[in-house]
mmCIF file of C-alpha atoms in Angstrom:
data_model
loop_
_atom_site.group_PDB
_atom_site.id
_atom_site.type_symbol
_atom_site.label_atom_id
_atom_site.label_comp_id
_atom_site.label_asym_id
_atom_site.label_seq_id
_atom_site.Cartn_x
_atom_site.Cartn_y
_atom_site.Cartn_z
ATOM 1 C CA MET N 1 116.882 40.667 -16.996
ATOM 2 C CA SER N 2 118.150 40.901 -20.699
ATOM 3 C CA SER N 3 115.443 40.340 -24.133
ATOM 4 C CA ASP N 4 117.779 37.596 -24.447
ATOM 5 C CA ASP N 5 116.764 35.833 -21.401
ATOM 6 C CA ASP N 6 113.077 35.634 -22.642
ATOM 7 C CA TYR N 7 112.107 32.099 -21.432
ATOM 8 C CA ASP N 8 108.972 30.986 -19.909
ATOM 9 C CA ALA N 9 109.366 29.194 -15.980
ATOM 10 C CA ALA N 10 107.216 26.784 -15.028
ATOM 11 C CA ASP N 11 104.586 27.343 -12.336
ATOM 12 C CA SER N 12 103.397 25.062 -9.965
ATOM 13 C CA GLY N 13 99.646 25.646 -11.426
ATOM 14 C CA ALA N 14 100.396 24.620 -14.796
ATOM 15 C CA ALA N 15 98.099 21.479 -14.708
ATOM 16 C CA ASP N 16 98.859 20.995 -19.000
ATOM 17 C CA CYS N 17 102.528 21.353 -18.404
ATOM 18 C CA THR N 18 105.235 19.767 -16.663
ATOM 19 C CA PRO N 19 108.263 21.216 -15.437
ATOM 20 C CA ILE N 20 111.332 20.167 -17.028
ATOM 21 C CA GLU N 21 115.137 21.766 -16.445
ATOM 22 C CA ALA N 22 116.306 23.245 -19.246
ATOM 23 C CA GLY N 23 119.381 21.163 -19.499
ATOM 24 C CA ALA N 24 117.437 17.587 -19.630
ATOM 25 C CA ALA N 25 115.255 19.009 -22.804
ATOM 26 C CA ARG N 26 116.080 16.826 -25.798
ATOM 27 C CA LYS N 27 115.714 17.385 -29.472
ATOM 28 C CA GLY N 28 112.202 15.803 -30.593
ATOM 29 C CA GLY N 29 110.783 16.579 -26.773
ATOM 30 C CA PHE N 30 108.185 19.271 -26.256
ATOM 31 C CA LEU N 31 108.811 22.581 -24.710
ATOM 32 C CA VAL N 32 106.896 25.664 -24.406
ATOM 33 C CA ILE N 33 108.847 28.511 -26.215
ATOM 34 C CA LYS N 34 107.208 32.067 -25.989
ATOM 35 C CA GLY N 35 103.840 30.542 -24.565
ATOM 36 C CA GLN N 36 103.288 28.206 -27.495
ATOM 37 C CA PRO N 37 103.990 24.407 -27.594
ATOM 38 C CA CYS N 38 106.469 23.400 -29.637
ATOM 39 C CA LYS N 39 108.324 20.240 -30.915
ATOM 40 C CA ILE N 40 112.168 20.713 -30.239
ATOM 41 C CA VAL N 41 114.349 20.245 -33.572
ATOM 42 C CA ASP N 42 117.953 21.867 -32.441
ATOM 43 C CA VAL N 43 119.479 21.878 -28.960
ATOM 44 C CA SER N 44 122.691 23.601 -28.454
ATOM 45 C CA LYS N 45 124.528 23.861 -24.858
ATOM 46 C CA ALA N 46 127.191 26.527 -24.327
ATOM 47 C CA LYS N 47 129.942 25.364 -22.086
ATOM 48 C CA VAL N 48 130.610 27.045 -18.472
ATOM 49 C CA GLY N 49 132.533 30.218 -19.223
ATOM 50 C CA LYS N 50 134.328 32.438 -16.840
ATOM 51 C CA HIS N 51 131.344 34.583 -16.235
ATOM 52 C CA GLY N 52 128.492 32.335 -15.431
ATOM 53 C CA ALA N 53 126.408 29.395 -16.201
ATOM 54 C CA ALA N 54 126.217 26.980 -19.247
ATOM 55 C CA LYS N 55 123.339 28.281 -21.561
ATOM 56 C CA CYS N 56 120.929 26.331 -23.767
ATOM 57 C CA HIS N 57 119.891 27.242 -27.170
ATOM 58 C CA PHE N 58 116.694 25.785 -28.668
ATOM 59 C CA VAL N 59 114.948 26.236 -31.801
ATOM 60 C CA GLY N 60 111.269 24.754 -31.650
ATOM 61 C CA ILE N 61 108.415 24.520 -34.000
ATOM 62 C CA ASP N 62 105.029 25.000 -32.776
ATOM 63 C CA ILE N 63 102.940 22.296 -33.295
ATOM 64 C CA PHE N 64 99.717 23.769 -34.268
ATOM 65 C CA THR N 65 100.886 26.490 -36.478
ATOM 66 C CA ALA N 66 104.403 25.032 -37.651
ATOM 67 C CA LYS N 67 105.879 28.781 -36.748
ATOM 68 C CA LYS N 68 109.487 28.712 -35.623
ATOM 69 C CA TYR N 69 110.671 29.794 -32.262
ATOM 70 C CA GLU N 70 114.015 30.269 -30.359
ATOM 71 C CA ALA N 71 114.934 30.497 -26.920
ATOM 72 C CA ILE N 72 118.068 30.919 -25.001
ATOM 73 C CA CYS N 73 118.326 30.487 -21.272
ATOM 74 C CA PRO N 74 120.664 28.969 -18.407
ATOM 75 C CA ALA N 75 120.710 25.195 -18.323
ATOM 76 C CA SER N 76 119.603 24.898 -14.792
ATOM 77 C CA ALA N 77 116.632 27.153 -15.516
ATOM 78 C CA GLN N 78 113.154 25.331 -14.995
ATOM 79 C CA LEU N 79 111.111 25.356 -18.121
ATOM 80 C CA SER N 80 107.405 24.429 -19.151
ATOM 81 C CA GLU N 81 107.290 21.192 -21.028
ATOM 82 C CA PRO N 82 103.515 20.900 -22.442
ATOM 83 C CA ILE N 83 101.499 17.585 -22.128
ATOM 84 C CA VAL N 84 100.714 16.653 -25.731
ATOM 85 C CA THR N 85 98.458 13.790 -26.712
ATOM 86 C CA ARG N 86 97.081 12.657 -29.725
ATOM 87 C CA ALA N 87 93.702 11.277 -30.648
ATOM 88 C CA ASP N 88 92.595 9.328 -33.335
ATOM 89 C CA TYR N 89 88.986 9.960 -35.388
ATOM 90 C CA GLN N 90 87.475 8.416 -38.218
ATOM 91 C CA LEU N 91 86.174 11.744 -40.728
ATOM 92 C CA CYS N 92 82.376 11.220 -41.376
ATOM 93 C CA ASP N 93 81.278 14.278 -42.665
ATOM 94 C CA ILE N 94 82.609 18.163 -43.501
ATOM 95 C CA SER N 95 79.984 20.599 -43.078
ATOM 96 C CA GLU N 96 79.687 23.570 -45.229
ATOM 97 C CA ASP N 97 80.802 26.040 -42.560
ATOM 98 C CA GLY N 98 83.998 23.877 -42.492
ATOM 99 C CA PHE N 99 83.188 21.840 -39.201
ATOM 100 C CA LEU N 100 84.075 17.905 -39.162
ATOM 101 C CA SER N 101 82.091 15.599 -38.149
ATOM 102 C CA LEU N 102 84.364 12.849 -36.448
ATOM 103 C CA MET N 103 83.892 9.477 -34.514
ATOM 104 C CA THR N 104 85.888 8.026 -32.101
ATOM 105 C CA LYS N 105 86.710 4.214 -31.616
ATOM 106 C CA ASP N 106 83.748 3.918 -29.565
ATOM 107 C CA GLY N 107 81.226 5.244 -31.691
ATOM 108 C CA ASP N 108 81.116 8.708 -30.241
ATOM 109 C CA MET N 109 80.287 11.747 -32.211
ATOM 110 C CA ARG N 110 82.547 15.042 -32.437
ATOM 111 C CA ASP N 111 81.300 17.987 -34.305
ATOM 112 C CA ASP N 112 83.610 20.942 -32.624
ATOM 113 C CA LEU N 113 86.109 20.673 -34.882
ATOM 114 C CA LYS N 114 87.153 23.029 -37.727
ATOM 115 C CA LEU N 115 89.196 22.021 -40.929
ATOM 116 C CA PRO N 116 93.051 22.901 -40.159
ATOM 117 C CA GLU N 117 93.993 26.132 -41.282
ATOM 118 C CA ASP N 118 96.812 24.567 -43.152
ATOM 119 C CA GLU N 119 95.254 25.054 -46.520
ATOM 120 C CA SER N 120 97.137 21.804 -48.024
ATOM 121 C CA ILE N 121 95.983 19.533 -45.207
ATOM 122 C CA ALA N 122 92.231 21.190 -45.269
ATOM 123 C CA LYS N 123 92.272 20.294 -48.945
ATOM 124 C CA LYS N 124 93.307 16.633 -49.253
ATOM 125 C CA LEU N 125 90.803 16.321 -46.192
ATOM 126 C CA GLN N 126 88.153 17.427 -48.678
ATOM 127 C CA GLU N 127 89.257 15.825 -51.628
ATOM 128 C CA ARG N 128 89.560 12.116 -49.580
ATOM 129 C CA PHE N 129 86.035 12.733 -48.134
ATOM 130 C CA ASP N 130 84.729 13.836 -51.489
ATOM 131 C CA ALA N 131 86.212 10.444 -53.435
ATOM 132 C CA GLY N 132 84.687 8.785 -50.379
ATOM 133 C CA THR N 133 88.049 7.541 -48.794
ATOM 134 C CA ASP N 134 87.743 6.254 -45.486
ATOM 135 C CA THR N 135 89.836 8.941 -43.347
ATOM 136 C CA LEU N 136 91.509 8.597 -39.988
ATOM 137 C CA VAL N 137 92.410 12.388 -38.491
ATOM 138 C CA THR N 138 94.757 12.595 -36.065
ATOM 139 C CA VAL N 139 94.197 15.362 -33.413
ATOM 140 C CA LEU N 140 97.182 17.017 -31.311
ATOM 141 C CA ILE N 141 95.917 18.453 -27.703
ATOM 142 C CA ALA N 142 98.088 20.392 -25.776
ATOM 143 C CA MET N 143 97.586 23.623 -23.486
ATOM 144 C CA GLY N 144 93.947 23.359 -23.868
ATOM 145 C CA ARG N 145 94.054 23.884 -27.538
ATOM 146 C CA GLU N 146 93.471 20.942 -30.271
ATOM 147 C CA GLN N 147 94.008 20.852 -33.927
#
């Protein structure tokens, strides 16, 4: 296996991912690239040549860090598609150490999430909270991580 064939195969024990054939992955969908949950921003498929199968080239943006990842694999390869869910919360408080107090629609409180690592988003949240503006926070959950 060459270094160009560095793609993640789906295994049967992945509860937070579903298997997907590389040829079925589409732009705008999600894919695990180099162990990170990514939104697919570009897909290109090379035709079958005389020396082998069709290849797929994926470019994805990590949904948590916005880092760009690329993967090349055969169109018949089984890859992992992360199960991505969204949860909306009302922002109630921001503590001194950067933890958010969030309230669900049911009125349950949650205090275990920190301000995002992205400085611009963290600054916007702090400014809106300081101004007393009602703020709805959307949290993405994938592969055991949330932000």
